[in-house]
């Protein structure tokens, strides 16, 4: 009798554990649902105007050899930061030292967070303002890495990897300034340092910046106000993040992008839909193929999104296959295609504008 009772209890516990595991797996596999609003036609037209001159201006400052912890690298970092108005952006630096195959190096991630504006008096509200925030604002993270890979044999400029993505993010932030100021949502732009391996890619020689920042943000708290008793409430920053988007290897002609993560399939399809609409209106260049292929191909491409996979939904925007200039001396300005850069820039602006609106 005792044996039968023990068996029943163990069986119940077993099925309870199975149920808990299934619930966890289901939660992890749930597709992200983010609210987007249709932009006015005037805004769509505005975001679809050519801004290539501005992007090229940024490229002139970024498209240099910029290996982590070098003078050029510091100049690029200073230029990126100089493009963001402190009145509307909180600027933070995540600086740290880490061991590399070439000894200890200093790395610096750049984190830019849009400030919220109070509707009543147009005051700018910072992330830690306890008086103004009654609920945690939703956050969209856009990111790219700004360092370039070290090669002993030649000077590597990394136009697609990732001078163009960085230039596009700067241009996007400036172009959407009015939407960012009015939005109740936050936009966080991260420029990662130390993405590239100094020698051979490994768990310890790569992703220096993203690995460090992902752990650091685990301790980041957002302070809000409890409307019932007027007491401050602390919540995890990651709970406010709706999606983390990483741009890499952009700018070469004829890129094709695929879905790598089922959880952010709806976001990928949103980009694809925007492409279709712009193509129909002839706001982007005519071509016999789509940039955003509505096709899922499970991938394990190692990049700066990897350290964040367990914390937030990630969308990895990287062409597959990689550009044929990848990690070669030819990844310079001559490999870039103006139409492709303009098209992708328009798509991303409308995507982010629709999110913020």
XYZ file of C-alpha atoms in Angstrom:
357
model
C 0.000 0.000 0.000
C 2.836 2.364 0.962
C 4.608 1.462 -2.278
C 1.469 2.250 -4.322
C 1.014 5.606 -2.583
C 4.670 6.485 -3.180
C 4.346 5.514 -6.852
C 1.245 7.702 -7.275
C 2.989 10.688 -5.667
C 6.077 10.244 -7.863
C 3.902 9.931 -10.949
C 2.010 13.120 -10.089
C 5.286 14.984 -9.493
C 6.647 13.692 -12.810
C 3.639 14.914 -14.787
C 3.679 18.220 -12.906
C 7.316 18.757 -13.897
C 6.541 17.848 -17.505
C 3.723 20.397 -17.503
C 6.007 23.115 -16.081
C 8.698 22.368 -18.686
C 6.121 22.491 -21.484
C 4.851 25.850 -20.228
C 8.400 27.238 -20.146
C 9.133 25.937 -23.655
C 5.865 27.373 -24.944
C 6.701 30.775 -23.427
C 10.180 30.708 -24.990
C 8.723 29.832 -28.383
C 5.919 32.404 -28.305
C 6.087 34.773 -31.220
C 6.681 38.418 -30.360
C 3.685 40.652 -30.943
C 4.513 44.345 -31.190
C 2.058 47.100 -32.014
C 2.860 49.121 -35.114
C 0.822 52.036 -36.412
C 0.356 52.949 -40.029
C 2.274 56.101 -40.804
C 0.708 59.003 -42.635
C 1.525 59.060 -46.328
C 3.389 62.329 -45.839
C 5.720 60.685 -43.311
C 6.257 57.637 -45.525
C 7.154 59.928 -48.397
C 9.457 61.949 -46.136
C 11.282 58.847 -44.858
C 11.546 57.583 -48.430
C 13.479 60.600 -49.653
C 17.148 60.106 -50.453
C 19.475 60.747 -47.533
C 22.552 59.159 -49.068
C 24.612 62.333 -48.729
C 24.199 62.233 -44.944
C 25.032 58.533 -44.770
C 28.150 59.123 -46.882
C 29.118 61.976 -44.561
C 29.036 59.579 -41.616
C 30.935 56.963 -43.606
C 33.831 59.356 -44.180
C 34.385 59.461 -40.426
C 33.754 55.778 -39.705
C 35.243 54.051 -42.756
C 38.785 53.848 -41.397
C 40.818 51.093 -39.787
C 39.370 51.077 -36.254
C 40.706 48.097 -34.346
C 39.604 48.121 -30.707
C 41.742 50.148 -28.309
C 43.572 52.169 -30.994
C 43.640 55.957 -31.654
C 41.464 55.625 -34.804
C 38.972 53.563 -32.859
C 38.705 56.333 -30.260
C 38.147 58.966 -32.988
C 35.297 56.924 -34.470
C 33.701 56.549 -31.049
C 33.931 60.309 -30.464
C 32.380 61.017 -33.850
C 29.442 58.667 -33.259
C 28.671 60.254 -29.891
C 28.963 63.783 -31.334
C 26.006 63.080 -33.659
C 23.522 62.591 -30.810
C 21.931 65.615 -29.160
C 22.275 65.274 -25.366
C 19.002 67.127 -24.953
C 17.142 64.142 -26.345
C 19.519 61.246 -25.690
C 21.027 59.734 -22.571
C 24.591 58.805 -23.492
C 26.337 56.055 -21.541
C 29.652 54.265 -21.955
C 30.309 50.708 -20.879
C 34.113 50.696 -20.617
C 35.988 47.663 -19.360
C 39.217 45.713 -19.769
C 39.461 42.146 -21.007
C 42.187 39.709 -21.918
C 42.799 39.060 -25.630
C 45.383 37.028 -27.576
C 47.342 40.317 -27.762
C 47.156 41.051 -24.067
C 44.761 43.199 -22.075
C 42.645 45.621 -24.110
C 40.150 48.330 -23.205
C 36.723 48.128 -24.810
C 33.929 50.706 -24.788
C 30.307 50.068 -25.745
C 28.225 53.142 -26.596
C 24.639 53.108 -25.299
C 22.255 55.847 -26.422
C 18.740 55.942 -24.980
C 16.019 58.323 -26.112
C 14.502 60.493 -23.408
C 10.766 60.735 -22.848
C 8.921 64.043 -23.141
C 6.140 64.924 -20.695
C 3.036 65.936 -22.628
C 2.010 68.593 -20.107
C 5.117 70.741 -20.100
C 7.387 69.240 -22.756
C 10.026 68.510 -20.127
C 12.491 65.802 -20.960
C 12.215 62.815 -18.654
C 15.227 60.608 -17.970
C 15.075 56.871 -17.400
C 15.568 57.186 -13.623
C 13.041 59.985 -13.076
C 10.799 58.661 -10.307
C 8.233 61.426 -10.524
C 7.177 61.240 -14.162
C 7.149 57.574 -15.134
C 3.984 55.793 -13.997
C 4.797 52.653 -15.984
C 7.869 51.111 -17.587
C 8.210 52.388 -21.159
C 8.597 49.763 -23.864
C 12.011 49.720 -25.503
C 13.291 48.781 -28.954
C 17.032 48.143 -29.211
C 18.877 48.744 -32.480
C 22.537 47.784 -32.651
C 25.702 47.320 -34.691
C 29.402 46.972 -33.889
C 31.807 49.821 -34.594
C 35.200 48.113 -34.304
C 37.040 46.616 -37.280
C 38.900 43.331 -37.447
C 42.679 43.214 -37.105
C 44.638 41.772 -40.010
C 48.419 41.711 -40.001
C 48.579 41.356 -43.802
C 46.496 44.402 -44.780
C 44.482 47.359 -43.537
C 40.886 46.231 -43.091
C 38.280 49.007 -43.326
C 35.136 46.907 -42.921
C 32.741 48.967 -45.037
C 29.934 46.424 -44.723
C 31.409 45.147 -41.457
C 30.057 47.414 -39.981
C 30.724 51.011 -41.061
C 27.548 51.130 -43.155
C 25.229 49.767 -40.414
C 26.672 52.323 -37.961
C 26.185 55.161 -40.459
C 22.628 54.029 -41.147
C 21.775 53.977 -37.435
C 23.108 57.508 -36.942
C 21.116 58.742 -39.930
C 17.987 56.931 -38.694
C 18.244 58.534 -35.249
C 18.618 62.023 -36.721
C 15.893 61.545 -39.350
C 13.351 60.254 -36.806
C 14.144 62.892 -34.177
C 10.612 64.341 -34.185
C 8.995 60.895 -33.833
C 11.445 59.924 -31.102
C 10.638 63.083 -29.118
C 6.870 62.486 -29.278
C 6.906 58.740 -28.631
C 5.901 57.039 -25.395
C 8.322 54.262 -26.283
C 12.077 54.271 -25.908
C 14.627 53.714 -28.623
C 17.976 52.402 -27.467
C 20.865 52.372 -29.938
C 23.933 50.338 -29.025
C 27.268 50.503 -30.808
C 29.150 47.425 -29.674
C 32.894 47.286 -29.283
C 35.065 44.203 -29.720
C 32.768 42.113 -31.895
C 35.681 40.915 -33.999
C 38.127 38.215 -32.936
C 41.765 39.291 -32.748
C 42.903 35.886 -33.996
C 40.541 32.919 -34.318
C 36.858 33.167 -33.385
C 36.175 31.474 -30.057
C 34.025 31.872 -26.945
C 36.718 34.081 -25.394
C 38.110 35.805 -28.497
C 34.983 37.473 -29.944
C 31.904 39.430 -28.876
C 33.828 41.167 -26.081
C 31.431 44.112 -25.876
C 28.110 42.320 -26.241
C 29.072 39.619 -23.746
C 29.981 42.249 -21.176
C 26.941 44.466 -21.761
C 24.413 41.618 -21.774
C 25.528 40.674 -18.251
C 25.695 44.292 -17.125
C 22.103 44.983 -18.214
C 20.914 42.074 -16.076
C 21.362 44.392 -13.099
C 19.817 47.454 -14.772
C 16.563 48.548 -13.189
C 13.829 50.860 -14.408
C 12.224 52.971 -11.686
C 8.490 53.653 -12.007
C 5.814 55.089 -9.720
C 3.026 53.099 -8.127
C -0.144 55.097 -8.805
C -1.893 53.607 -5.767
C 0.551 54.492 -3.008
C 2.995 56.812 -4.821
C 5.948 54.561 -3.974
C 8.774 53.835 -6.446
C 8.819 50.405 -8.057
C 11.943 48.805 -9.447
C 11.670 46.413 -12.390
C 14.162 44.627 -14.626
C 15.236 46.560 -17.711
C 15.014 43.422 -19.855
C 11.303 43.186 -19.059
C 10.784 46.472 -20.903
C 12.597 45.375 -24.083
C 10.210 44.353 -26.845
C 12.917 43.414 -29.333
C 16.651 43.552 -29.950
C 17.649 44.129 -33.584
C 21.216 43.709 -34.832
C 22.435 45.008 -38.197
C 25.580 43.569 -39.767
C 27.338 43.193 -43.133
C 25.131 45.715 -44.954
C 25.907 47.772 -48.038
C 27.027 45.302 -50.705
C 24.733 44.740 -53.723
C 22.090 42.004 -53.939
C 21.698 41.062 -50.268
C 19.068 38.558 -49.204
C 17.802 38.339 -45.661
C 16.131 35.322 -44.067
C 14.320 34.591 -40.843
C 16.635 33.017 -38.284
C 14.397 33.255 -35.238
C 10.760 32.104 -35.228
C 10.065 34.220 -32.165
C 10.580 37.449 -34.132
C 8.954 36.236 -37.357
C 6.299 38.961 -37.171
C 8.983 41.666 -37.078
C 10.754 40.195 -40.084
C 7.458 40.055 -41.982
C 6.823 43.684 -41.072
C 10.094 44.612 -42.777
C 9.113 42.481 -45.768
C 5.687 44.158 -45.974
C 7.262 47.610 -45.860
C 9.578 46.593 -48.691
C 6.584 45.452 -50.762
C 4.720 48.727 -50.204
C 7.724 50.892 -51.045
C 8.403 48.819 -54.125
C 4.786 49.199 -55.255
C 5.039 52.975 -54.846
C 8.440 52.929 -56.569
C 10.071 54.535 -53.545
C 12.896 51.983 -53.694
C 14.971 50.828 -56.634
C 13.435 48.208 -59.001
C 14.965 44.751 -58.756
C 14.028 41.185 -59.735
C 14.187 39.893 -56.137
C 13.205 40.844 -52.600
C 15.649 41.842 -49.896
C 13.558 40.244 -47.161
C 12.789 36.676 -48.133
C 9.779 35.317 -46.251
C 11.590 32.109 -45.558
C 12.796 30.605 -42.305
C 16.226 29.000 -42.253
C 17.361 28.062 -38.785
C 20.797 29.546 -38.308
C 23.421 29.718 -35.627
C 25.411 32.635 -37.046
C 27.622 33.936 -34.253
C 27.180 37.676 -33.749
C 26.480 40.318 -31.110
C 22.895 39.146 -30.599
C 24.005 35.801 -29.140
C 24.643 36.971 -25.536
C 21.111 38.463 -25.472
C 19.213 35.399 -26.731
C 18.199 34.240 -23.256
C 16.942 37.663 -22.198
C 15.103 39.364 -25.078
C 13.597 38.519 -28.502
C 16.296 39.032 -31.139
C 16.136 39.845 -34.843
C 19.392 39.370 -36.719
C 19.558 41.346 -39.972
C 22.521 39.957 -41.862
C 22.686 38.857 -45.523
C 22.935 35.173 -46.269
C 25.217 34.208 -47.825
C 27.679 36.828 -46.602
C 29.003 39.404 -49.088
C 31.918 37.988 -51.076
C 34.164 40.748 -49.691
C 33.676 39.549 -46.116
C 36.915 39.754 -44.123
C 38.957 40.712 -47.173
C 40.848 43.837 -48.181
C 38.070 44.520 -50.706
C 35.537 45.356 -47.994
C 35.994 49.066 -48.647
C 33.993 51.883 -50.210
C 34.307 50.418 -53.717
C 32.197 47.378 -52.784
C 29.217 49.440 -51.658
C 26.015 49.835 -53.635
C 24.273 53.185 -53.183
C 20.798 51.920 -54.164
C 20.945 49.035 -51.708
C 22.000 51.289 -48.829
C 19.270 53.819 -49.640
C 16.599 51.140 -49.953
C 17.456 49.467 -46.658
C 17.702 52.817 -44.918
C 14.156 53.716 -46.041
C 12.775 50.354 -44.920
C 14.374 50.607 -41.481
C 13.197 54.197 -40.958
C 9.584 53.355 -41.718
C 9.810 50.240 -39.530
C 11.115 52.205 -36.530
C 8.837 55.179 -37.246
C 5.811 52.871 -37.221
C 6.955 51.441 -33.907
C 7.461 54.819 -32.254
C 4.364 56.509 -33.670
